[in-house]
XYZ file of C-alpha atoms in Angstrom:
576
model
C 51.273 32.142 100.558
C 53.125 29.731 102.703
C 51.826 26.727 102.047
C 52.127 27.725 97.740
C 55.871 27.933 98.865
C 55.864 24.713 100.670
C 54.152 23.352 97.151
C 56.694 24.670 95.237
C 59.376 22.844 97.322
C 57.790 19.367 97.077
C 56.644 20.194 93.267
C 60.570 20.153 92.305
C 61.197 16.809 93.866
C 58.952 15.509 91.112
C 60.774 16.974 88.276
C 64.313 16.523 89.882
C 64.567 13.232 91.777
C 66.609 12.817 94.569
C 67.734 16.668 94.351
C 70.686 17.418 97.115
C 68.617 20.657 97.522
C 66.097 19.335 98.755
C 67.881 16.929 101.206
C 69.075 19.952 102.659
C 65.757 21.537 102.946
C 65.138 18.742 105.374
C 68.595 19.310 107.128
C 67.376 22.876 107.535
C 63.922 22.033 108.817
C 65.016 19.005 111.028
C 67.963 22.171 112.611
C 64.907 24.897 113.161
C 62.787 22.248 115.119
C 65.709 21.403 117.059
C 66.154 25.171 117.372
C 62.763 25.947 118.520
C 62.856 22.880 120.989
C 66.201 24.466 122.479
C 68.081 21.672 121.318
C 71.234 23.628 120.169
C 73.652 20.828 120.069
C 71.433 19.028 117.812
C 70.448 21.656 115.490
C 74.388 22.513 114.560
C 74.320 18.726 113.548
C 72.021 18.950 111.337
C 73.567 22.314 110.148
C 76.807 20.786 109.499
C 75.319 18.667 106.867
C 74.164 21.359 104.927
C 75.833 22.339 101.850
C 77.483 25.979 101.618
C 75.323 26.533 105.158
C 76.210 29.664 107.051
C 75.769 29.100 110.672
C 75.974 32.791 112.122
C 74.139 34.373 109.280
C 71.843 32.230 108.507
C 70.149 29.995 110.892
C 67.489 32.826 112.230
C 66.387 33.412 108.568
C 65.948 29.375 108.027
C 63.796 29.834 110.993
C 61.950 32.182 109.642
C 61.019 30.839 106.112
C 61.718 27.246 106.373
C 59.003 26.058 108.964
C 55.540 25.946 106.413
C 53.008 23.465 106.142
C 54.712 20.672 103.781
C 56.702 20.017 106.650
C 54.646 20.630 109.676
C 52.181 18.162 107.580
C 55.029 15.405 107.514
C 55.757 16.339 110.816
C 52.290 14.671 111.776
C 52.981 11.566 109.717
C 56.361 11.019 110.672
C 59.000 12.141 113.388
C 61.622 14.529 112.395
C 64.344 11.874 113.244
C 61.950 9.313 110.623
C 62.175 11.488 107.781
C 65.830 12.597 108.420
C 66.608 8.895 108.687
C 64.807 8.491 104.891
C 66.715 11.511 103.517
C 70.068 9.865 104.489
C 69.552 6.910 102.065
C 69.996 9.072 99.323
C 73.303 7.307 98.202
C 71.428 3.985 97.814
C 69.615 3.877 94.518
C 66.909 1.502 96.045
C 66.369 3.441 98.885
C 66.004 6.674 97.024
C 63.446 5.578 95.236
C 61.560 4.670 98.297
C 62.468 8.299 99.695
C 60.949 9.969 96.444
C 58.091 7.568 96.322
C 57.254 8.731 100.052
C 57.694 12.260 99.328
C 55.339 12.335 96.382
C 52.695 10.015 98.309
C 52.725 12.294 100.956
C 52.782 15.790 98.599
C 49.665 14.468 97.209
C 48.030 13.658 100.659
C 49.028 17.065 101.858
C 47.121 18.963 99.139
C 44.330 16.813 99.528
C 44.382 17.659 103.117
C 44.957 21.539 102.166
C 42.016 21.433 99.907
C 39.604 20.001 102.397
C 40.448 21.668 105.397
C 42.279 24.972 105.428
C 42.289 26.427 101.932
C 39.515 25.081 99.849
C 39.484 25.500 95.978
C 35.789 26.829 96.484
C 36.969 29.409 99.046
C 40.306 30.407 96.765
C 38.546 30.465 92.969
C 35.329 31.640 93.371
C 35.664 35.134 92.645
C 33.204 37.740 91.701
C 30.508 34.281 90.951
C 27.194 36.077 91.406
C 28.278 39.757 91.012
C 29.866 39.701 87.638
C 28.930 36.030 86.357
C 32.067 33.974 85.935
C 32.403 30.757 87.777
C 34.591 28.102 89.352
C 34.694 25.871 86.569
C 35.306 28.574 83.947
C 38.182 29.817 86.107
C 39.625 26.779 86.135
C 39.230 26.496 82.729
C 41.199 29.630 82.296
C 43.875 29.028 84.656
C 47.076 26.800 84.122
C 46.438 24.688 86.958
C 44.040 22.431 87.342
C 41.719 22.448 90.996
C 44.521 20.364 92.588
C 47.120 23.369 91.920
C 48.889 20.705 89.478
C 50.145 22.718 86.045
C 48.510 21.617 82.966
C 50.000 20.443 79.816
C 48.960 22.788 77.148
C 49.460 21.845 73.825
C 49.557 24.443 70.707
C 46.071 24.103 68.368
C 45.768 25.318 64.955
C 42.043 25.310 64.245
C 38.914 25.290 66.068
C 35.362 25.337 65.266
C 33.282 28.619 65.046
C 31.376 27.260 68.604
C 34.745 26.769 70.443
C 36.005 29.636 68.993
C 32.688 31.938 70.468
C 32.567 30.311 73.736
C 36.724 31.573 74.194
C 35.720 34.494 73.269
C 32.424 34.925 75.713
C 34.758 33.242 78.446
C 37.366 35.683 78.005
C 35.460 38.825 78.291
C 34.000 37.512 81.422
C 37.570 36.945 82.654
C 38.649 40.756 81.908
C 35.114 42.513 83.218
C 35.736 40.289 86.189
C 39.670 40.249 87.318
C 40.771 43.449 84.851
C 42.405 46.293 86.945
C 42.179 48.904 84.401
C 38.651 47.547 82.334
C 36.649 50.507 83.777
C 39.160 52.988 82.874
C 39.826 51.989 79.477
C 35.732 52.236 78.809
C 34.007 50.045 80.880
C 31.188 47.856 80.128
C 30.188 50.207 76.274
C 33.806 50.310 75.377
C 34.574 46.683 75.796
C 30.883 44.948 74.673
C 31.174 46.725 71.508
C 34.774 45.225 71.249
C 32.609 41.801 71.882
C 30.224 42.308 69.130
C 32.507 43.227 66.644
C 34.524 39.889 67.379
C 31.511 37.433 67.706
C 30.482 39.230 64.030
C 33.655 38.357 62.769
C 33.629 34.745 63.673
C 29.960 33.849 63.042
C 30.728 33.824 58.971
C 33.348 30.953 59.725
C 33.151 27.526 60.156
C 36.765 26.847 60.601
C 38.971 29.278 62.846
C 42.552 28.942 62.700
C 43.834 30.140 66.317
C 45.965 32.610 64.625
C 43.349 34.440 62.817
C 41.383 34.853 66.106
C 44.234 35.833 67.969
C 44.362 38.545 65.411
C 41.022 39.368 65.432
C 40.816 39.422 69.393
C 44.078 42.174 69.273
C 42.407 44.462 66.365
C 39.382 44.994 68.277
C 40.955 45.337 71.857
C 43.272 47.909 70.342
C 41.988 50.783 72.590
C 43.620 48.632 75.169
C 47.275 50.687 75.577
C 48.429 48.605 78.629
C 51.320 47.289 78.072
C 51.239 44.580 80.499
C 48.150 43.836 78.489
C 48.672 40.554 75.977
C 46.992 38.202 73.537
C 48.678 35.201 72.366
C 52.570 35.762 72.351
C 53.117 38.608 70.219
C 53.539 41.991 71.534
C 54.743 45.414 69.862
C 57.786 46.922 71.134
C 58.681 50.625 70.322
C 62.303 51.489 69.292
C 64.637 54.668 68.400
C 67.027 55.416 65.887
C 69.618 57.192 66.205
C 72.448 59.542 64.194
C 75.117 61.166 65.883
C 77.315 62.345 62.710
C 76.494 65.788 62.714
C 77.514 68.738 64.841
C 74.068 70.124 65.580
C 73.453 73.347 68.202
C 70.803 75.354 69.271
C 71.144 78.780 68.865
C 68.639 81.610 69.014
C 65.578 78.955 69.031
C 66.839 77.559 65.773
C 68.439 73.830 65.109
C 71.720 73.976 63.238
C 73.280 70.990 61.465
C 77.446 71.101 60.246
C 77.470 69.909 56.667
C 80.931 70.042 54.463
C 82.058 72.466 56.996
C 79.178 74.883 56.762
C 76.474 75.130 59.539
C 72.667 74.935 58.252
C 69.547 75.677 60.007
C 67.607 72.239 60.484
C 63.995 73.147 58.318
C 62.266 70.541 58.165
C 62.949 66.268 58.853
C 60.765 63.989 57.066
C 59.106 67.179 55.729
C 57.984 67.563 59.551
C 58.820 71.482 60.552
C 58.361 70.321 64.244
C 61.377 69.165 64.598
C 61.310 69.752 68.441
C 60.439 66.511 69.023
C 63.451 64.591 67.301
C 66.388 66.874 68.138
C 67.596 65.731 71.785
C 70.120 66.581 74.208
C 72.828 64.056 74.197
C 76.184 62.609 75.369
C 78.871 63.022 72.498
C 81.701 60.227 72.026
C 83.884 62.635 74.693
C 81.314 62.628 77.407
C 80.296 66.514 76.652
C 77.092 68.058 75.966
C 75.807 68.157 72.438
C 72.339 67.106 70.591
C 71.472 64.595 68.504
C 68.630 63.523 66.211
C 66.544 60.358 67.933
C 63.525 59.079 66.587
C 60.881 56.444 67.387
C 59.900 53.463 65.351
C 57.460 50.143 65.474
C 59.334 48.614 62.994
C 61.709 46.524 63.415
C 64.899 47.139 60.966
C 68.711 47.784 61.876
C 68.382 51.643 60.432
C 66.070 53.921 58.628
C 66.402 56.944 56.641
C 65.600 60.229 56.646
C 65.121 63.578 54.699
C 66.416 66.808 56.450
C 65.994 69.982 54.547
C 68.558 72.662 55.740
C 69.290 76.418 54.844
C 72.122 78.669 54.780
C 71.619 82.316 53.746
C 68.701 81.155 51.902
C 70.652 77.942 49.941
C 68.239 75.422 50.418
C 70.184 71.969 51.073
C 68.361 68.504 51.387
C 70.566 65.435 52.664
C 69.243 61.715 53.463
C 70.776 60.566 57.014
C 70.834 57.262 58.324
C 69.782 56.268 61.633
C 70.863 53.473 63.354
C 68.395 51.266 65.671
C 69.363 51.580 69.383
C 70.163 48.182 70.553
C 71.588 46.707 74.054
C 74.744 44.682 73.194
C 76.503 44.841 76.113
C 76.813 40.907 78.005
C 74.163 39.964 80.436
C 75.643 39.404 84.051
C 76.382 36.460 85.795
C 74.033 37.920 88.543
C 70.698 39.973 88.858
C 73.002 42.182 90.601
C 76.288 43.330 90.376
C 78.352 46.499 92.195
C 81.424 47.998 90.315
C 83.429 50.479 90.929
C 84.633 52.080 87.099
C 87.183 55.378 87.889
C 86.171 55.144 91.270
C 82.628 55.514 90.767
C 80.303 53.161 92.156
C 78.236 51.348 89.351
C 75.159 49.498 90.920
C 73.662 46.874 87.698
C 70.129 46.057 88.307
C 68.788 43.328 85.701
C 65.694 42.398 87.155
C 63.379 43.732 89.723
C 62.857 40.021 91.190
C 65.127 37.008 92.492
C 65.634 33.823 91.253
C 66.059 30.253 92.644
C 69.732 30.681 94.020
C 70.654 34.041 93.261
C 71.009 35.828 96.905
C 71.742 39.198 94.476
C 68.585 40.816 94.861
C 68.832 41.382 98.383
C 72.517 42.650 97.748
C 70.937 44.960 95.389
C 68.336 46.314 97.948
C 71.436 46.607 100.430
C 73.680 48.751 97.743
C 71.954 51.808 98.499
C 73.925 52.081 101.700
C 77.313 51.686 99.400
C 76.456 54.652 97.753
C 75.138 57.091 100.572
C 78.475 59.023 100.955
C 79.609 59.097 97.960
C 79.918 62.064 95.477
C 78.696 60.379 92.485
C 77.220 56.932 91.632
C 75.559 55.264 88.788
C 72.546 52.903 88.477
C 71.947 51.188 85.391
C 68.541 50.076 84.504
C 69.166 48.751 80.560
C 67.016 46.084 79.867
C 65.693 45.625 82.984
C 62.073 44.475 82.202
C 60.863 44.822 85.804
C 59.748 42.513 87.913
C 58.294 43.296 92.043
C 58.041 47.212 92.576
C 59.263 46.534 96.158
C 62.785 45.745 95.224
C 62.677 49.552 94.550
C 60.623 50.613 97.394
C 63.227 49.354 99.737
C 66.292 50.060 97.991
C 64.721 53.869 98.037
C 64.183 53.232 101.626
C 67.945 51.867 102.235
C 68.857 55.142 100.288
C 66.292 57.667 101.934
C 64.923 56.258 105.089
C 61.565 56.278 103.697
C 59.264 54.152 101.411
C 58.658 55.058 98.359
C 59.092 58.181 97.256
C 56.298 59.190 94.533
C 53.949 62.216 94.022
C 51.915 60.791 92.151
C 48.618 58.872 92.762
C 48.001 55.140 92.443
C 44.515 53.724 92.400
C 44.577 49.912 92.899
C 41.864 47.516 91.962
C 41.834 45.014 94.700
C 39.426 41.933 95.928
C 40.361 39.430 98.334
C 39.358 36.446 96.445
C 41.468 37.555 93.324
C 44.631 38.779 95.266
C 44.911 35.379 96.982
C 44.330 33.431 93.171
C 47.335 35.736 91.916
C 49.045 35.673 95.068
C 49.116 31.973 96.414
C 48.104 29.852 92.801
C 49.695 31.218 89.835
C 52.806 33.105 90.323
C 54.238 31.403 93.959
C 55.700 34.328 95.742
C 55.417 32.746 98.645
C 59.349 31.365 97.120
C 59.815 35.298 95.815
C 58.948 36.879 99.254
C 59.459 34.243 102.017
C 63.100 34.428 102.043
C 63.375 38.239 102.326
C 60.607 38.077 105.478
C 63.200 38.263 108.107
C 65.335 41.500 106.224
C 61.843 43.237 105.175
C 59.155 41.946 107.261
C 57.027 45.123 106.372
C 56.919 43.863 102.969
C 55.530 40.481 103.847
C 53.149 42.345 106.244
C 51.940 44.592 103.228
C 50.815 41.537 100.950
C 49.216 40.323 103.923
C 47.233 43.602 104.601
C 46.256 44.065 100.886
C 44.433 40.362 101.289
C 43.069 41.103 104.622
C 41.954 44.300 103.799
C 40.398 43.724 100.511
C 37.256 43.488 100.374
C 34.573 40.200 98.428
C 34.338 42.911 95.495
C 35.970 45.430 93.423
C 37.156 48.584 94.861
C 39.142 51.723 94.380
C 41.916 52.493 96.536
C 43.978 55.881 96.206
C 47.672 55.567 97.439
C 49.293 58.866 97.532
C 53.144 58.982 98.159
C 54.642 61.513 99.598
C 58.297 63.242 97.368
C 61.593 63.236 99.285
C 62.784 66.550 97.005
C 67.360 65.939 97.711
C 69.333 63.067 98.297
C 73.443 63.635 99.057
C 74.727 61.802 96.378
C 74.647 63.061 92.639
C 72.835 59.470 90.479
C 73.116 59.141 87.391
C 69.993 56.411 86.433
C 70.540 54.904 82.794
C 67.658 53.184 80.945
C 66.459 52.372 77.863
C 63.198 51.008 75.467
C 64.269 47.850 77.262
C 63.577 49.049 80.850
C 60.013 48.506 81.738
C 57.463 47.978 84.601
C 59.180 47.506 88.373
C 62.299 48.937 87.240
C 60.038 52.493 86.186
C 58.869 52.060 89.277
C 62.256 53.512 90.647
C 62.470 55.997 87.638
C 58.680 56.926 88.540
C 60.198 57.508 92.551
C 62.960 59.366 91.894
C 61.695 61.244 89.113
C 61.535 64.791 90.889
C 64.653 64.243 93.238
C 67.313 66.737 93.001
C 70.859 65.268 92.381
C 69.310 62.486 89.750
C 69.757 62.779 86.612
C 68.497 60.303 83.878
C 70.715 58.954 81.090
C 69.423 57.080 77.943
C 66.791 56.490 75.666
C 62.606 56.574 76.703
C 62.174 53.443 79.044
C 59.301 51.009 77.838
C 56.180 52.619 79.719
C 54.473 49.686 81.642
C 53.208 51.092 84.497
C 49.659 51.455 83.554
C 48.765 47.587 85.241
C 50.673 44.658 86.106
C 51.216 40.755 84.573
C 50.729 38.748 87.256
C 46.956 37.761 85.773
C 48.416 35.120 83.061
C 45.462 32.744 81.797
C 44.625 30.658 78.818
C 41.616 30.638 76.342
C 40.668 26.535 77.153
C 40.002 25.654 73.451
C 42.405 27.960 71.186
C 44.755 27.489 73.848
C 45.330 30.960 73.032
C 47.537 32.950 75.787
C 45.701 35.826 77.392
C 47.577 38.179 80.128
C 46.345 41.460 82.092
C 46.590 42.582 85.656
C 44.571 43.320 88.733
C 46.236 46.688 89.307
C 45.587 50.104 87.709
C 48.180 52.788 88.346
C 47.666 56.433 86.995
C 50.617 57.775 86.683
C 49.868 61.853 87.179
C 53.204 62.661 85.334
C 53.505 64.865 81.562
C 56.768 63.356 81.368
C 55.171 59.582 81.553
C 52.845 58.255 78.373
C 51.887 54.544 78.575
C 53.870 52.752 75.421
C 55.869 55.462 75.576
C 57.717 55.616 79.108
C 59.240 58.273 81.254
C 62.025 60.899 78.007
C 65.706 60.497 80.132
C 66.858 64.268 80.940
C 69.485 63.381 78.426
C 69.580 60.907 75.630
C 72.235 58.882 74.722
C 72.650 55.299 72.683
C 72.604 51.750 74.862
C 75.776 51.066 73.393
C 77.844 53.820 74.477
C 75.603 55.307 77.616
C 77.585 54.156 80.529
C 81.269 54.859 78.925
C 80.086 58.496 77.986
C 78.566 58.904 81.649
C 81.903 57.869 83.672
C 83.139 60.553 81.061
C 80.924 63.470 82.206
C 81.019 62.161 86.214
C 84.868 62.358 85.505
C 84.715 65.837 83.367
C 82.942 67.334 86.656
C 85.586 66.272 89.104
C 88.606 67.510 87.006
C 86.302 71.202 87.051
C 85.854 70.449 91.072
């Protein structure tokens, strides 16, 4: 994982020459050899030239992520005080060019030297080759990089022969008996051949395939898939609610009543549906206070829909056509991943992604914000259209909060093999740049991607992870979340799920929990975009459906949700 991180370092000199960032990469390296050498003095000069470098904080962490095998490979071509000397003739145009020209010579040498003597391509790729039949070549085929770890160019295609069209096909279904997490749970070998079948029948009355068609045809026979990490080409179907909260409805003596003109009407029937259980929720009025309101869930995708409600009063049958408005997040994406407020005094913790990105130090401020809110009375975590990311941003900001990790009932079996991990690990998706940098806060986490390659075994297995339920914490949460809040980010709905003194506010979150993305490949002659994960998580939960998500305790529109929340938090001090 290292050196991938090292490769993603020298990979953005290519695309952004003579980057400062990178210069003071070198800075920081040249300062940690120094460091290690005891050369103090020297070190802080090399600090100094660092842009927005924090001495005290910072220089142990450099140490820790900084020292990988890019460098330690130019170390052995060139001294420290060489390569320093190159960086610093960044303001001469002629010079630079020599400087960029060097560093991609010697990124290309290093990979070379990678490949042939610590982490060959043979040793990395060639996953499950005699047990389940796929090979090298057809992996590479598959992947976005080529052997040399280089991303390909991928261009769209609109039509393909029947031939190229079969051999994606057979190639794929190789690819998801051989790396899917969740293939033997969804069916297995019957389940999925028969899937097979059915497509190659399809196709063998064509000629001509346009990529679209057989995207199609690939998603209407893989339907009994319900993974929704689980994709074919770029399309995807999203569940939404609707919503109406015009009416004064109650619940009284196990009967649904609806205010009409002034007169209150039993609810009958909605959509000519007597259940009507499952679309009357309890919700957050406009004034923060306890009420219900009619939610219901929809594939399509329109602003509003209508519906029927038939209603009785002293046996005066009424029938009225609501509207219902499509739940939508409008509210402004931050600045940051994270972001702490405090709104009437209560602390407001914004989570909008369960990962970090290149220069945004806000995830590990959001993993620290759990201490913020330890002693106070109330505090509110909002999870609206987070669409996940890394589970262990959660794990440790439930640890920060709790003192332990994580904090789940329920059972997780993981698909694991050694081969496949370190593919998904160390070629496609870099975390070495995701995790490296939070090695010296968390080095358990670091450790635990470590174990799960070490410990894997050269095959498929089944591993049951059962997490142990903290029951109270001190502080009374309020969680909010909506359709839009999927994957990592259930991952802390999933932990705190049972804990007294949460309480969840919003609509049902996405339900992505059932396997994970990081498995993103491409069929080589549609081009066609295919993604599933290694992982398969059963979720032992009623209140959890995959597609569906975890049902908030109460429901409440995107729009309004935390305004009506600050409301209620407010409401119960006034009655303190």
């Amino acid at each position: 994982m290292q050196d991938v991180f090292a490769l993603y370092i020298c990979d953005s000199i290519c695309v952004d020459k003579g980057d400062d960032n990178f210069l003071n990469y070198v800075y920081e390296y040249a300062a940690c050899k120094y460091l290690q050498d005891g050369d103090k003095l020297s070190a802080l000069k090399f600090i100094g030239d660092i842009n927005s470098f924090d001495v005290e904080k910072n220089i142990e962490t450099t140490c820790n992520y900084l020292n990988y095998s890019f460098f330690k490979y130019i170390n052995e071509k060139y001294t420290i005080n060489k390569i320093v000397e190159i960086s610093k003739m960044k303001n001469n145009i002629e010079y630079l060019n020599i400087f960029n020209k060097t560093l991609d010579e010697l990124r290309k040498e290093w990979i070379h030297y990678e490949l042939n003597n610590n982490c060959s391509l043979v040793d990395k790729m060639n996953i499950y080759g005699l047990e389940n039949g796929i090979t090298e070549e057809e992996l590479i085929q598959l992947s976005y990089f080529d052997k040399y770890f280089n991303l390909k160019k991928i261009n769209s295609v609109d039509k393909i022969n029947k031939d190229e069209a079969i051999y994606d096909v057979n190639l794929y279904f190789k690819l998801l008996k051989a790396t899917y997490g969740a293939y033997n749970y969804l069916g297995g070998d019957e389940q999925f051949e028969t899937a097979y079948n059915n497509i190659v029948d399809a196709l063998s009355t064509k000629e001509i395939v346009c990529t679209n068609e057989l995207e199609e045809i690939l998603r209407e026979n893989l339907k009994f898939v319900h993974d929704s990490h689980f994709t074919i080409g770029n399309s995807r179907d999203y569940n939404t609610y609707y919503f109406n909260e015009d009416y004064n409805i109650s619940y009284e003596k196990n009967n649904y009543y609806m205010e009409v003109d002034d007169k209150k009407y039993k609810i009958l029937k909605i959509n000519n549906d007597e259940n009507i259980d499952q679309y009357i929720k309890p919700s957050l009025n406009a004034n923060g206070q306890m009420s219900y309101a009619i939610y219901i869930e929809g594939k399509s995708k329109q602003f509003f829909i209508n519906r029927d409600i038939e209603l009785d009063n002293n046996n005066s049958i009424k029938y009225i056509t609501i509207k219902l408005n499509e739940d939508v997040c409008c509210f402004q994406k931050p600045n940051k991943i994270f972001e702490y407020n405090e709104l009437e005094g209560i602390p407001v913790l914004t989570i909008k992604s369960m990962s970090n990105v290149p220069l945004d130090k806000s995830a590990l401020e959001w993993i620290k914000s759990a201490n913020l809110i330890k002693d106070k009375q109330y505090a509110i975590v909002d999870l609206r259209g987070n669409s996940g990311g890394r589970g262990e941003f959660c794990d440790y900001w439930i640890e920060e909060l709790t003192g332990q990790l994580p904090v789940r009932e329920n059972s997780s079996y993981i698909i694991s093999s050694k081969q496949y991990i370190e593919i998904i690990f160390e070629i496609l998706n870099y975390p070495g740049y995701r995790y490296n940098k939070y090695s010296f806060y968390y080095p358990s986490l670091y450790e635990t991607l470590d174990e799960m390659i070490n410990e894997s075994k050269d095959k498929m297995e089944i591993k049951e992870d059962k997490k142990i339920s903290v029951e109270k914490i001190n502080t009374e949460i309020y969680v909010l979340y909506n359709k839009s809040t999927a994957s990592a980010a259930e991952c802390l709905i999933e932990a705190l799920n049972d804990v007294e003194n949460v309480t969840f506010v919003g609509t049902n979150s996405s339900g992505a929990l059932l396997s994970n993305v990081d498995g993103a490949w491409y069929l080589p002659n549609s081009h066609i975009s295919v993604n599933m994960g290694y992982n398969l998580h059963v979720i032992e939960d009623e209140n959890f459906k995959e597609g569906e998500g975890f049902e908030p305790d109460i429901w409440c529109n995107s729009k309004d949700c935390l305004e009506r929340v600050i409301k209620i938090i407010q409401e119960s001090k006034d009655g303190n």
